[in-house]
């Protein structure tokens, strides 16, 4: 399988870098330069390409950074960021506009940056678990297959009604609801509308009959005072007063007309005969239909569909009972097999974790953490609950790596892990891992980085000659003044130029001949 590699890095308009183009070797690559020259700008450019935030405050209007990679399949991938006219950073993946998150997803499989707490490698439980599994060759395929089978069985069981208790509850609810819907005896989706129309017409007739009945009662009813009685009394009073016969005749005629009107009113009243029991049944039916519509979807059409669905569900539940029994038995067997596989995987992870911790602890002296210890805690049925505990100095308390290790210690701890974890399919970037170190310890760090680079590509920002002399490719970052403006340049050095740079690192600027001679010896012995 091809090795993941960073092939090229291009940067322009990034802080003091007007333009830079780097081509990397497959093994150990180093970046050196005087303090303040801008060595970490290259890591900043790389971070931008990987979807991270800009590590510098000053960027040019023409900012563009791009990286060319070879992925694990041997294919080239191009990750880039550029400043748009609106001042926003545009993310580009293989020539297509994407998001910063899109770049980060691809970058996760390409590179790991170690330096000053920039790496989450040992602080992520998932990453530590992957590290343990890779180190111990823990095969979780059987466990994953069993869990996939359980998910499939649960899905199929859910489609058929769930487990026994769920099926019992679902069946009881379906039977209750279907009984209620069948008792409602729905006939059509518009039955409620028709019933409401009929009820409204009946209510209008009832109101008309009530008005006619009131009119009959007031005209000639059983009351003490009725209209006919009053007219008769008035006529009698007029006759008794000796008034003209004409007036008396008119009153008598009015009385007869009122009697005729009463007869007509009674005839109309008799024609409006209403069946009160039928009306009560109609009102009850409207109430039943309204309640069913509200409960089952908001309409009788939805209620009718629910009735059909529930009937089908009950038929399916009854027919599927044998299948469910088979699925339950299969699920029980798969669960037991998964429990046993989890226990086996946990044992393997406990063994791998203990061996990894011992191996990393044995390397700590080489990475300037002499007296430190590493321990792995394993928890969970399958051992997937992992925690890395470290002690970076003898006599100090042990604790989680995120609480105990400083930035430099974390970087060197990661280097120790890289030494024992074998070849990894990702580029390792160490940003000033050797800060504050020198002498024999620096020599050991150089040896360690060279060893890691035997299996994977490594990029190191360093100030130590003992590290730089081991590189297959050496880049120098320099700051100079052009036209009154500070500018940072980056170039690959080899031959005498590299000798001069190593000598400068050994003795500072203006290195004497002794430093150059030592530089040559170091380079020849690397």
Short mmCIF file of C-alpha atoms in Angstrom, two decimals:
data_model
loop_
_atom_site.label_atom_id
_atom_site.label_comp_id
_atom_site.label_asym_id
_atom_site.label_seq_id
_atom_site.Cartn_x
_atom_site.Cartn_y
_atom_site.Cartn_z
CA UNK A 1 0.00 0.00 0.00
CA UNK A 2 1.37 3.47 -0.87
CA UNK A 3 2.58 5.61 2.00
CA UNK A 4 0.75 8.85 2.78
CA UNK A 5 3.05 11.74 1.97
CA UNK A 6 3.07 15.52 1.85
CA UNK A 7 4.52 16.21 -1.59
CA UNK A 8 4.40 20.00 -1.85
CA UNK A 9 3.52 23.10 0.18
CA UNK A 10 2.90 26.50 -1.44
CA UNK A 11 2.26 29.71 0.49
CA UNK A 12 1.88 33.35 -0.46
CA UNK A 13 0.69 36.42 1.38
CA UNK A 14 1.01 34.77 4.80
CA UNK A 15 2.46 37.18 7.35
CA UNK A 16 6.10 37.80 6.28
CA UNK A 17 6.04 35.13 3.56
CA UNK A 18 5.51 36.72 0.17
CA UNK A 19 5.86 33.40 -1.61
CA UNK A 20 7.27 29.99 -0.76
CA UNK A 21 7.28 26.60 -2.49
CA UNK A 22 8.56 23.42 -0.81
CA UNK A 23 8.92 19.88 -2.11
CA UNK A 24 9.34 17.22 0.58
CA UNK A 25 11.27 14.00 0.84
CA UNK A 26 9.58 10.76 1.84
CA UNK A 27 11.47 10.39 5.16
CA UNK A 28 12.63 13.04 7.62
CA UNK A 29 12.23 16.69 6.62
CA UNK A 30 13.46 19.52 8.86
CA UNK A 31 12.82 23.26 8.95
CA UNK A 32 15.42 25.41 10.67
CA UNK A 33 16.21 29.09 10.98
CA UNK A 34 17.13 31.78 13.45
CA UNK A 35 14.72 32.65 16.23
CA UNK A 36 12.07 35.01 14.93
CA UNK A 37 12.64 34.15 11.30
CA UNK A 38 9.19 32.56 11.06
CA UNK A 39 9.80 28.81 11.12
CA UNK A 40 6.36 28.08 12.55
CA UNK A 41 4.73 30.02 9.72
CA UNK A 42 5.10 26.90 7.61
CA UNK A 43 3.18 24.88 10.19
CA UNK A 44 0.64 27.71 10.18
CA UNK A 45 0.31 27.46 6.40
CA UNK A 46 -0.13 23.71 6.73
CA UNK A 47 -2.75 24.16 9.46
CA UNK A 48 -4.74 26.51 7.21
CA UNK A 49 -4.76 23.97 4.40
CA UNK A 50 -6.05 21.35 6.80
CA UNK A 51 -9.10 23.48 7.62
CA UNK A 52 -7.73 25.12 10.77
CA UNK A 53 -7.74 28.75 11.79
CA UNK A 54 -5.02 31.18 10.74
CA UNK A 55 -2.25 31.11 13.37
CA UNK A 56 -1.06 34.58 12.42
CA UNK A 57 -2.79 37.92 12.55
CA UNK A 58 -1.32 39.49 9.42
CA UNK A 59 -2.30 38.12 6.04
CA UNK A 60 -1.99 39.68 2.62
CA UNK A 61 -4.80 40.40 0.20
CA UNK A 62 -3.34 37.69 -2.04
CA UNK A 63 -3.25 35.00 0.68
CA UNK A 64 -3.22 31.51 -0.75
CA UNK A 65 -1.87 28.34 0.76
CA UNK A 66 -1.99 24.93 -0.88
CA UNK A 67 -0.69 21.44 -0.15
CA UNK A 68 -0.35 18.45 -2.45
CA UNK A 69 -0.61 15.00 -0.85
CA UNK A 70 -0.39 11.38 -1.82
CA UNK A 71 -3.09 9.47 0.03
CA UNK A 72 -3.12 5.82 1.11
CA UNK A 73 -4.44 4.76 -2.31
CA UNK A 74 -1.60 6.51 -4.10
CA UNK A 75 -3.86 9.29 -5.41
CA UNK A 76 -2.97 12.98 -5.27
CA UNK A 77 -5.16 15.27 -3.16
CA UNK A 78 -4.89 19.06 -3.18
CA UNK A 79 -6.05 21.00 -0.10
CA UNK A 80 -6.03 24.80 -0.29
CA UNK A 81 -7.30 27.97 1.33
CA UNK A 82 -7.42 31.41 -0.27
CA UNK A 83 -8.65 34.86 0.65
CA UNK A 84 -11.62 36.11 -1.37
CA UNK A 85 -12.38 39.69 -2.33
CA UNK A 86 -14.84 39.90 0.56
CA UNK A 87 -12.16 38.99 3.09
CA UNK A 88 -13.42 35.45 3.69
CA UNK A 89 -11.30 32.32 3.51
CA UNK A 90 -12.40 29.97 0.74
CA UNK A 91 -11.69 26.24 1.16
CA UNK A 92 -10.78 24.24 -1.93
CA UNK A 93 -10.46 20.46 -2.20
CA UNK A 94 -9.09 18.98 -5.42
CA UNK A 95 -10.04 22.14 -7.28
CA UNK A 96 -13.62 22.21 -5.97
CA UNK A 97 -14.92 24.70 -3.41
CA UNK A 98 -15.74 23.00 -0.11
CA UNK A 99 -15.95 23.92 3.57
CA UNK A 100 -13.28 24.04 6.25
CA UNK A 101 -14.97 21.00 7.77
CA UNK A 102 -14.64 19.23 4.41
CA UNK A 103 -10.88 19.87 4.49
CA UNK A 104 -10.64 18.66 8.08
CA UNK A 105 -12.38 15.37 7.27
CA UNK A 106 -9.84 14.62 4.53
CA UNK A 107 -6.92 15.88 6.61
CA UNK A 108 -7.73 13.47 9.46
CA UNK A 109 -6.45 10.60 7.32
CA UNK A 110 -3.38 12.46 6.05
CA UNK A 111 -1.55 14.12 8.92
CA UNK A 112 -1.09 14.43 12.65
CA UNK A 113 0.44 17.61 14.03
CA UNK A 114 2.27 17.23 17.35
CA UNK A 115 3.12 20.34 19.25
CA UNK A 116 2.12 22.60 22.13
CA UNK A 117 -1.22 20.89 22.77
CA UNK A 118 -2.23 21.16 19.13
CA UNK A 119 -2.67 17.38 18.99
CA UNK A 120 -5.63 15.56 20.47
CA UNK A 121 -4.01 12.21 19.81
CA UNK A 122 -3.56 11.14 23.41
CA UNK A 123 -6.47 13.14 24.80
CA UNK A 124 -9.11 11.45 22.67
CA UNK A 125 -10.39 8.14 24.03
CA UNK A 126 -11.20 7.00 20.49
CA UNK A 127 -7.65 7.73 19.34
CA UNK A 128 -6.10 5.96 22.34
CA UNK A 129 -8.37 2.96 21.69
CA UNK A 130 -7.32 2.84 18.03
CA UNK A 131 -3.70 3.06 19.13
CA UNK A 132 -4.11 0.10 21.51
CA UNK A 133 -5.92 -1.98 18.89
CA UNK A 134 -3.27 -1.26 16.27
CA UNK A 135 -0.41 -1.97 18.68
CA UNK A 136 -1.91 -5.24 19.91
CA UNK A 137 -3.35 -6.34 16.59
CA UNK A 138 -6.75 -6.54 18.27
CA UNK A 139 -9.23 -7.90 15.73
CA UNK A 140 -12.72 -6.59 16.44
CA UNK A 141 -14.28 -7.79 13.16
CA UNK A 142 -16.18 -10.66 14.82
CA UNK A 143 -17.54 -8.32 17.48
CA UNK A 144 -18.55 -5.75 14.88
CA UNK A 145 -20.26 -8.43 12.78
CA UNK A 146 -22.19 -9.69 15.81
CA UNK A 147 -23.29 -6.17 16.67
CA UNK A 148 -24.34 -5.57 13.07
CA UNK A 149 -26.35 -8.82 13.23
CA UNK A 150 -28.00 -7.68 16.46
CA UNK A 151 -28.95 -4.36 14.88
CA UNK A 152 -30.43 -6.19 11.89
CA UNK A 153 -32.38 -8.60 14.11
CA UNK A 154 -33.71 -5.76 16.25
CA UNK A 155 -34.76 -3.85 13.14
CA UNK A 156 -36.55 -6.91 11.75
CA UNK A 157 -38.16 -7.59 15.11
CA UNK A 158 -39.24 -3.96 15.38
CA UNK A 159 -40.82 -4.20 11.91
CA UNK A 160 -42.81 -7.19 13.17
CA UNK A 161 -43.89 -5.61 16.44
CA UNK A 162 -40.87 -5.48 18.74
CA UNK A 163 -40.16 -7.75 21.69
CA UNK A 164 -42.81 -9.77 23.51
CA UNK A 165 -43.88 -7.02 25.91
CA UNK A 166 -43.91 -4.45 23.13
CA UNK A 167 -45.95 -6.77 20.94
CA UNK A 168 -48.46 -7.40 23.76
CA UNK A 169 -48.86 -3.67 24.38
CA UNK A 170 -49.11 -2.90 20.67
CA UNK A 171 -51.68 -5.66 20.11
CA UNK A 172 -53.82 -4.56 23.07
CA UNK A 173 -53.79 -0.94 21.91
CA UNK A 174 -54.58 -1.92 18.31
CA UNK A 175 -57.46 -4.15 19.42
CA UNK A 176 -58.91 -1.40 21.63
CA UNK A 177 -58.69 1.25 18.91
CA UNK A 178 -60.05 -1.06 16.22
CA UNK A 179 -62.98 -2.00 18.45
CA UNK A 180 -63.74 1.68 19.02
CA UNK A 181 -63.58 2.43 15.30
CA UNK A 182 -65.76 -0.53 14.40
CA UNK A 183 -68.27 0.43 17.09
CA UNK A 184 -68.48 3.87 15.49
CA UNK A 185 -69.71 2.08 12.31
CA UNK A 186 -68.28 4.68 9.97
CA UNK A 187 -69.87 4.61 6.51
CA UNK A 188 -68.13 7.31 4.46
CA UNK A 189 -65.49 10.04 4.79
CA UNK A 190 -68.21 12.74 4.52
CA UNK A 191 -70.66 11.17 6.98
CA UNK A 192 -69.93 13.79 9.62
CA UNK A 193 -70.54 16.64 7.18
CA UNK A 194 -73.85 15.08 6.16
CA UNK A 195 -74.90 14.53 9.77
CA UNK A 196 -74.02 18.10 10.68
CA UNK A 197 -76.06 19.37 7.72
CA UNK A 198 -79.06 17.28 8.76
CA UNK A 199 -78.72 18.45 12.36
CA UNK A 200 -78.54 22.07 11.27
CA UNK A 201 -81.74 21.70 9.21
CA UNK A 202 -83.50 20.03 12.13
CA UNK A 203 -82.41 22.83 14.45
CA UNK A 204 -83.83 25.42 12.02
CA UNK A 205 -87.17 23.54 11.92
CA UNK A 206 -87.16 23.24 15.69
CA UNK A 207 -86.65 27.00 16.00
CA UNK A 208 -89.52 27.63 13.53
CA UNK A 209 -91.86 25.28 15.41
CA UNK A 210 -90.97 26.93 18.70
CA UNK A 211 -91.85 30.34 17.25
CA UNK A 212 -95.19 29.04 15.85
CA UNK A 213 -96.04 27.42 19.19
CA UNK A 214 -95.33 30.68 20.99
CA UNK A 215 -97.57 32.53 18.51
CA UNK A 216 -100.46 30.05 19.03
CA UNK A 217 -100.12 30.31 22.80
CA UNK A 218 -100.16 34.08 22.71
CA UNK A 219 -103.14 34.17 20.29
CA UNK A 220 -105.41 31.52 21.76
CA UNK A 221 -103.68 29.40 24.28
CA UNK A 222 -104.31 28.33 27.87
CA UNK A 223 -103.00 31.56 29.30
CA UNK A 224 -105.18 33.90 31.32
CA UNK A 225 -104.59 36.62 28.79
CA UNK A 226 -104.56 35.78 25.07
CA UNK A 227 -104.95 37.94 22.01
CA UNK A 228 -108.37 36.49 21.15
CA UNK A 229 -109.61 36.96 24.69
CA UNK A 230 -108.47 40.54 24.77
CA UNK A 231 -110.16 41.36 21.45
CA UNK A 232 -113.40 39.74 22.69
CA UNK A 233 -113.30 41.76 25.90
CA UNK A 234 -112.64 44.95 24.00
CA UNK A 235 -115.58 44.25 21.68
CA UNK A 236 -117.83 43.63 24.69
CA UNK A 237 -116.71 46.87 26.33
CA UNK A 238 -117.44 48.82 23.16
CA UNK A 239 -120.92 47.29 22.84
CA UNK A 240 -121.63 47.93 26.51
CA UNK A 241 -120.67 51.56 26.08
CA UNK A 242 -123.42 51.94 23.44
CA UNK A 243 -121.04 52.86 20.72
CA UNK A 244 -121.93 52.65 17.08
CA UNK A 245 -122.80 49.28 15.67
CA UNK A 246 -120.22 49.88 12.96
CA UNK A 247 -117.33 49.88 15.48
CA UNK A 248 -118.73 46.84 17.20
CA UNK A 249 -118.99 45.06 13.85
CA UNK A 250 -115.40 45.86 13.04
CA UNK A 251 -114.22 44.43 16.36
CA UNK A 252 -116.28 41.27 15.86
CA UNK A 253 -114.80 40.92 12.36
CA UNK A 254 -111.30 41.33 13.79
CA UNK A 255 -112.07 38.64 16.33
CA UNK A 256 -113.15 36.22 13.59
CA UNK A 257 -110.01 37.00 11.55
CA UNK A 258 -107.87 36.33 14.59
CA UNK A 259 -109.65 33.00 15.13
CA UNK A 260 -109.01 32.08 11.47
CA UNK A 261 -105.34 33.04 11.87
CA UNK A 262 -105.16 30.81 14.94
CA UNK A 263 -106.56 27.89 12.94
CA UNK A 264 -103.92 28.44 10.26
CA UNK A 265 -101.16 28.68 12.86
CA UNK A 266 -102.25 25.39 14.43
CA UNK A 267 -102.25 23.77 10.99
CA UNK A 268 -98.70 24.99 10.37
CA UNK A 269 -97.70 23.77 13.84
CA UNK A 270 -99.13 20.34 13.16
CA UNK A 271 -97.18 20.22 9.85
CA UNK A 272 -93.91 20.86 11.74
CA UNK A 273 -94.18 17.74 13.82
CA UNK A 274 -90.63 16.69 14.87
CA UNK A 275 -89.39 13.36 16.26
CA UNK A 276 -87.47 14.40 19.40
CA UNK A 277 -86.00 10.93 19.86
CA UNK A 278 -84.67 10.94 16.30
CA UNK A 279 -83.15 14.37 16.89
CA UNK A 280 -81.44 13.14 20.06
CA UNK A 281 -80.02 10.18 18.16
CA UNK A 282 -78.73 12.53 15.49
CA UNK A 283 -77.01 14.75 18.07
CA UNK A 284 -75.44 11.69 19.69
CA UNK A 285 -74.22 10.46 16.29
CA UNK A 286 -72.61 13.82 15.53
CA UNK A 287 -70.84 13.68 18.90
CA UNK A 288 -69.54 10.16 18.21
CA UNK A 289 -68.31 11.05 14.74
CA UNK A 290 -66.61 14.24 15.98
CA UNK A 291 -64.82 12.37 18.77
CA UNK A 292 -63.58 9.64 16.41
CA UNK A 293 -62.38 12.20 13.86
CA UNK A 294 -60.43 14.13 16.52
CA UNK A 295 -58.81 11.02 17.92
CA UNK A 296 -57.86 9.33 14.67
CA UNK A 297 -56.25 11.86 12.42
CA UNK A 298 -58.59 14.86 12.40
CA UNK A 299 -61.09 13.58 9.84
CA UNK A 300 -63.33 10.59 9.16
CA UNK A 301 -61.23 9.84 6.08
CA UNK A 302 -58.16 9.46 8.30
CA UNK A 303 -60.17 7.42 10.81
CA UNK A 304 -61.31 5.04 8.05
CA UNK A 305 -57.68 4.63 6.91
CA UNK A 306 -56.64 3.98 10.54
CA UNK A 307 -59.34 1.33 10.82
CA UNK A 308 -57.98 -0.47 7.78
CA UNK A 309 -54.39 -0.13 8.98
CA UNK A 310 -55.15 -1.46 12.46
CA UNK A 311 -56.95 -4.45 11.00
CA UNK A 312 -53.93 -5.16 8.79
CA UNK A 313 -51.54 -4.67 11.73
CA UNK A 314 -53.44 -7.14 13.88
CA UNK A 315 -53.50 -9.66 11.07
CA UNK A 316 -49.76 -9.14 10.53
CA UNK A 317 -49.00 -9.46 14.25
CA UNK A 318 -50.92 -12.70 14.41
CA UNK A 319 -49.28 -14.11 11.28
CA UNK A 320 -45.80 -12.99 12.37
CA UNK A 321 -45.88 -14.61 15.79
CA UNK A 322 -43.89 -17.64 14.62
CA UNK A 323 -41.35 -15.40 12.86
CA UNK A 324 -41.04 -13.29 15.99
CA UNK A 325 -40.37 -16.32 18.13
CA UNK A 326 -37.57 -17.29 15.73
CA UNK A 327 -36.16 -13.74 15.75
CA UNK A 328 -36.27 -13.59 19.55
CA UNK A 329 -34.32 -16.82 19.78
CA UNK A 330 -31.79 -15.62 17.20
CA UNK A 331 -31.39 -12.31 19.01
CA UNK A 332 -30.84 -14.03 22.33
CA UNK A 333 -28.15 -16.20 20.76
CA UNK A 334 -26.50 -13.22 19.07
CA UNK A 335 -26.55 -11.26 22.33
CA UNK A 336 -24.83 -14.08 24.17
CA UNK A 337 -22.26 -14.43 21.39
CA UNK A 338 -21.68 -10.66 21.47
CA UNK A 339 -21.19 -10.78 25.25
CA UNK A 340 -18.57 -13.50 24.91
CA UNK A 341 -16.83 -11.72 22.01
CA UNK A 342 -16.79 -8.48 24.03
CA UNK A 343 -15.13 -10.29 26.92
CA UNK A 344 -12.49 -11.72 24.57
CA UNK A 345 -11.82 -8.31 23.02
CA UNK A 346 -11.52 -6.76 26.47
CA UNK A 347 -8.89 -9.33 27.45
CA UNK A 348 -6.94 -8.57 24.28
CA UNK A 349 -7.18 -4.83 24.90
CA UNK A 350 -6.08 -5.20 28.50
CA UNK A 351 -3.04 -7.17 27.36
CA UNK A 352 -2.28 -4.75 24.49
CA UNK A 353 -2.77 -1.72 26.76
CA UNK A 354 -0.38 -3.10 29.36
CA UNK A 355 2.25 -3.95 26.72
CA UNK A 356 1.86 -0.56 25.01
CA UNK A 357 2.23 1.28 28.32
CA UNK A 358 5.36 -0.70 29.17
CA UNK A 359 6.86 -0.11 25.74
CA UNK A 360 6.17 3.64 25.81
CA UNK A 361 7.48 3.91 29.38
CA UNK A 362 10.70 2.24 28.22
CA UNK A 363 11.14 4.98 25.61
CA UNK A 364 10.50 7.97 27.90
CA UNK A 365 14.14 8.42 28.88
CA UNK A 366 15.04 8.76 25.19
CA UNK A 367 12.58 11.64 24.79
CA UNK A 368 13.69 13.60 27.86
CA UNK A 369 11.03 12.20 30.18
CA UNK A 370 13.29 10.03 32.33
CA UNK A 371 11.50 8.63 35.37
CA UNK A 372 8.11 9.09 33.78
CA UNK A 373 5.53 6.32 33.45
CA UNK A 374 2.54 5.54 31.28
CA UNK A 375 -0.40 3.38 32.29
CA UNK A 376 -3.57 2.44 30.40
CA UNK A 377 -6.89 1.96 32.19
CA UNK A 378 -9.41 -0.32 30.46
CA UNK A 379 -13.14 -0.27 31.21
CA UNK A 380 -16.37 -1.45 29.61
CA UNK A 381 -17.64 -4.87 28.51
CA UNK A 382 -15.47 -4.75 25.41
CA UNK A 383 -12.67 -2.65 26.91
CA UNK A 384 -13.57 0.36 24.76
CA UNK A 385 -13.56 2.66 27.77
CA UNK A 386 -9.88 3.61 27.83
CA UNK A 387 -7.89 6.29 29.62
CA UNK A 388 -4.20 7.11 29.39
CA UNK A 389 -2.57 8.01 32.70
CA UNK A 390 0.93 9.49 32.82
CA UNK A 391 3.57 10.55 35.29
CA UNK A 392 6.06 12.84 33.57
CA UNK A 393 8.49 13.15 36.47
CA UNK A 394 9.50 10.77 39.28
CA UNK A 395 7.74 11.40 42.53
CA UNK A 396 4.94 13.40 40.88
CA UNK A 397 1.29 12.43 40.83
CA UNK A 398 -0.12 10.26 38.07
CA UNK A 399 -3.06 11.62 36.12
CA UNK A 400 -4.81 11.99 32.76
CA UNK A 401 -2.47 13.19 30.05
CA UNK A 402 -4.48 16.38 29.46
CA UNK A 403 -4.04 17.37 33.12
CA UNK A 404 -0.43 16.32 33.63
CA UNK A 405 1.62 16.86 30.48
CA UNK A 406 2.81 20.30 29.40
CA UNK A 407 2.91 21.19 25.71
CA UNK A 408 6.52 20.08 25.26
CA UNK A 409 6.01 16.96 27.36
CA UNK A 410 2.95 16.02 25.35
CA UNK A 411 4.88 16.33 22.10
CA UNK A 412 7.72 14.17 23.39
CA UNK A 413 5.26 11.66 24.82
CA UNK A 414 3.71 11.42 21.38
CA UNK A 415 7.17 10.83 19.95
CA UNK A 416 7.65 7.96 22.39
CA UNK A 417 4.32 6.52 21.28
CA UNK A 418 5.33 6.86 17.63
CA UNK A 419 8.52 4.93 18.36
CA UNK A 420 6.65 1.84 19.54
CA UNK A 421 3.42 1.96 17.59
CA UNK A 422 4.94 0.92 14.26
CA UNK A 423 4.39 2.41 10.83
CA UNK A 424 1.34 4.62 10.66
CA UNK A 425 -0.38 5.74 7.50
CA UNK A 426 -0.21 9.48 8.22
CA UNK A 427 2.39 12.21 8.03
CA UNK A 428 3.81 13.25 11.43
CA UNK A 429 4.55 16.95 11.99
CA UNK A 430 6.53 17.88 15.11
CA UNK A 431 6.52 21.62 15.86
CA UNK A 432 9.56 22.49 18.00
CA UNK A 433 9.35 19.23 19.94
CA UNK A 434 12.93 19.85 21.10
CA UNK A 435 12.32 23.30 22.60
CA UNK A 436 14.53 23.83 25.66
CA UNK A 437 16.56 20.67 25.09
CA UNK A 438 20.22 20.19 24.26
CA UNK A 439 23.26 17.99 24.67
CA UNK A 440 22.86 14.24 24.88
CA UNK A 441 19.07 14.54 25.18
CA UNK A 442 18.94 16.45 21.88
CA UNK A 443 20.99 13.69 20.26
CA UNK A 444 18.50 11.13 21.51
CA UNK A 445 15.56 13.16 20.15
CA UNK A 446 17.28 13.24 16.77
CA UNK A 447 17.73 9.48 16.83
CA UNK A 448 14.08 9.00 17.78
CA UNK A 449 12.78 11.22 14.99
CA UNK A 450 15.00 9.47 12.45
CA UNK A 451 13.70 6.12 13.66
CA UNK A 452 10.08 7.23 13.28
CA UNK A 453 10.87 8.54 9.79
CA UNK A 454 11.93 5.06 8.73
CA UNK A 455 8.29 4.05 8.60
CA UNK A 456 6.46 7.29 7.78
CA UNK A 457 7.12 10.77 6.50
CA UNK A 458 8.09 13.22 9.24
CA UNK A 459 8.31 17.02 9.19
CA UNK A 460 10.11 18.70 12.11
CA UNK A 461 10.53 22.36 13.01
CA UNK A 462 13.71 22.35 15.07
CA UNK A 463 16.53 24.47 16.45
CA UNK A 464 18.84 21.50 17.15
CA UNK A 465 21.69 20.57 14.81
CA UNK A 466 21.57 16.98 16.08
CA UNK A 467 18.05 16.71 14.66
CA UNK A 468 18.69 18.68 11.46
CA UNK A 469 21.68 16.57 10.34
CA UNK A 470 19.49 13.45 10.13
CA UNK A 471 17.05 14.90 7.58
CA UNK A 472 16.67 13.72 4.01
CA UNK A 473 15.57 17.25 3.12
CA UNK A 474 16.53 20.42 4.95
CA UNK A 475 14.69 23.76 4.62
CA UNK A 476 15.99 27.04 6.01
CA UNK A 477 13.72 29.94 6.93
CA UNK A 478 15.41 33.36 6.77
CA UNK A 479 14.20 36.88 7.41
CA UNK A 480 15.63 39.81 5.52
CA UNK A 481 14.73 43.41 4.74
CA UNK A 482 13.72 44.36 1.22
CA UNK A 483 12.92 47.95 0.36
CA UNK A 484 12.46 48.75 4.03
CA UNK A 485 10.12 45.78 4.59
CA UNK A 486 10.77 42.54 6.48
CA UNK A 487 10.35 39.44 4.32
CA UNK A 488 10.63 35.75 5.21
CA UNK A 489 12.00 33.31 2.63
CA UNK A 490 12.17 29.53 2.66
CA UNK A 491 14.61 27.45 0.62
CA UNK A 492 15.98 23.95 0.55
CA UNK A 493 19.69 23.72 1.35
CA UNK A 494 22.26 21.07 0.54
CA UNK A 495 26.01 20.81 0.13
CA UNK A 496 27.99 23.72 1.57
CA UNK A 497 24.85 25.75 2.25
CA UNK A 498 23.61 23.02 4.53
CA UNK A 499 27.04 22.81 6.21
CA UNK A 500 26.82 26.55 6.91
CA UNK A 501 23.33 26.23 8.37
CA UNK A 502 24.33 23.32 10.64
CA UNK A 503 27.40 25.30 11.74
CA UNK A 504 25.22 28.31 12.54
CA UNK A 505 22.98 26.10 14.65
CA UNK A 506 26.03 24.78 16.48
CA UNK A 507 27.75 28.11 17.14
CA UNK A 508 25.40 30.93 16.10
CA UNK A 509 25.86 33.47 13.32
CA UNK A 510 29.42 33.94 12.03
CA UNK A 511 30.27 30.31 12.78
CA UNK A 512 34.03 29.66 13.01
CA UNK A 513 35.84 27.01 11.02
CA UNK A 514 35.61 24.59 13.96
CA UNK A 515 31.81 24.69 13.77
CA UNK A 516 31.89 24.03 10.04
CA UNK A 517 34.23 21.10 10.57
CA UNK A 518 31.94 19.69 13.27
CA UNK A 519 28.95 20.22 10.99
CA UNK A 520 30.64 18.19 8.25
CA UNK A 521 31.41 15.37 10.68
CA UNK A 522 27.82 15.33 11.93
CA UNK A 523 26.45 15.27 8.41
CA UNK A 524 28.79 12.52 7.30
CA UNK A 525 27.94 10.41 10.34
CA UNK A 526 24.18 10.92 10.15
#
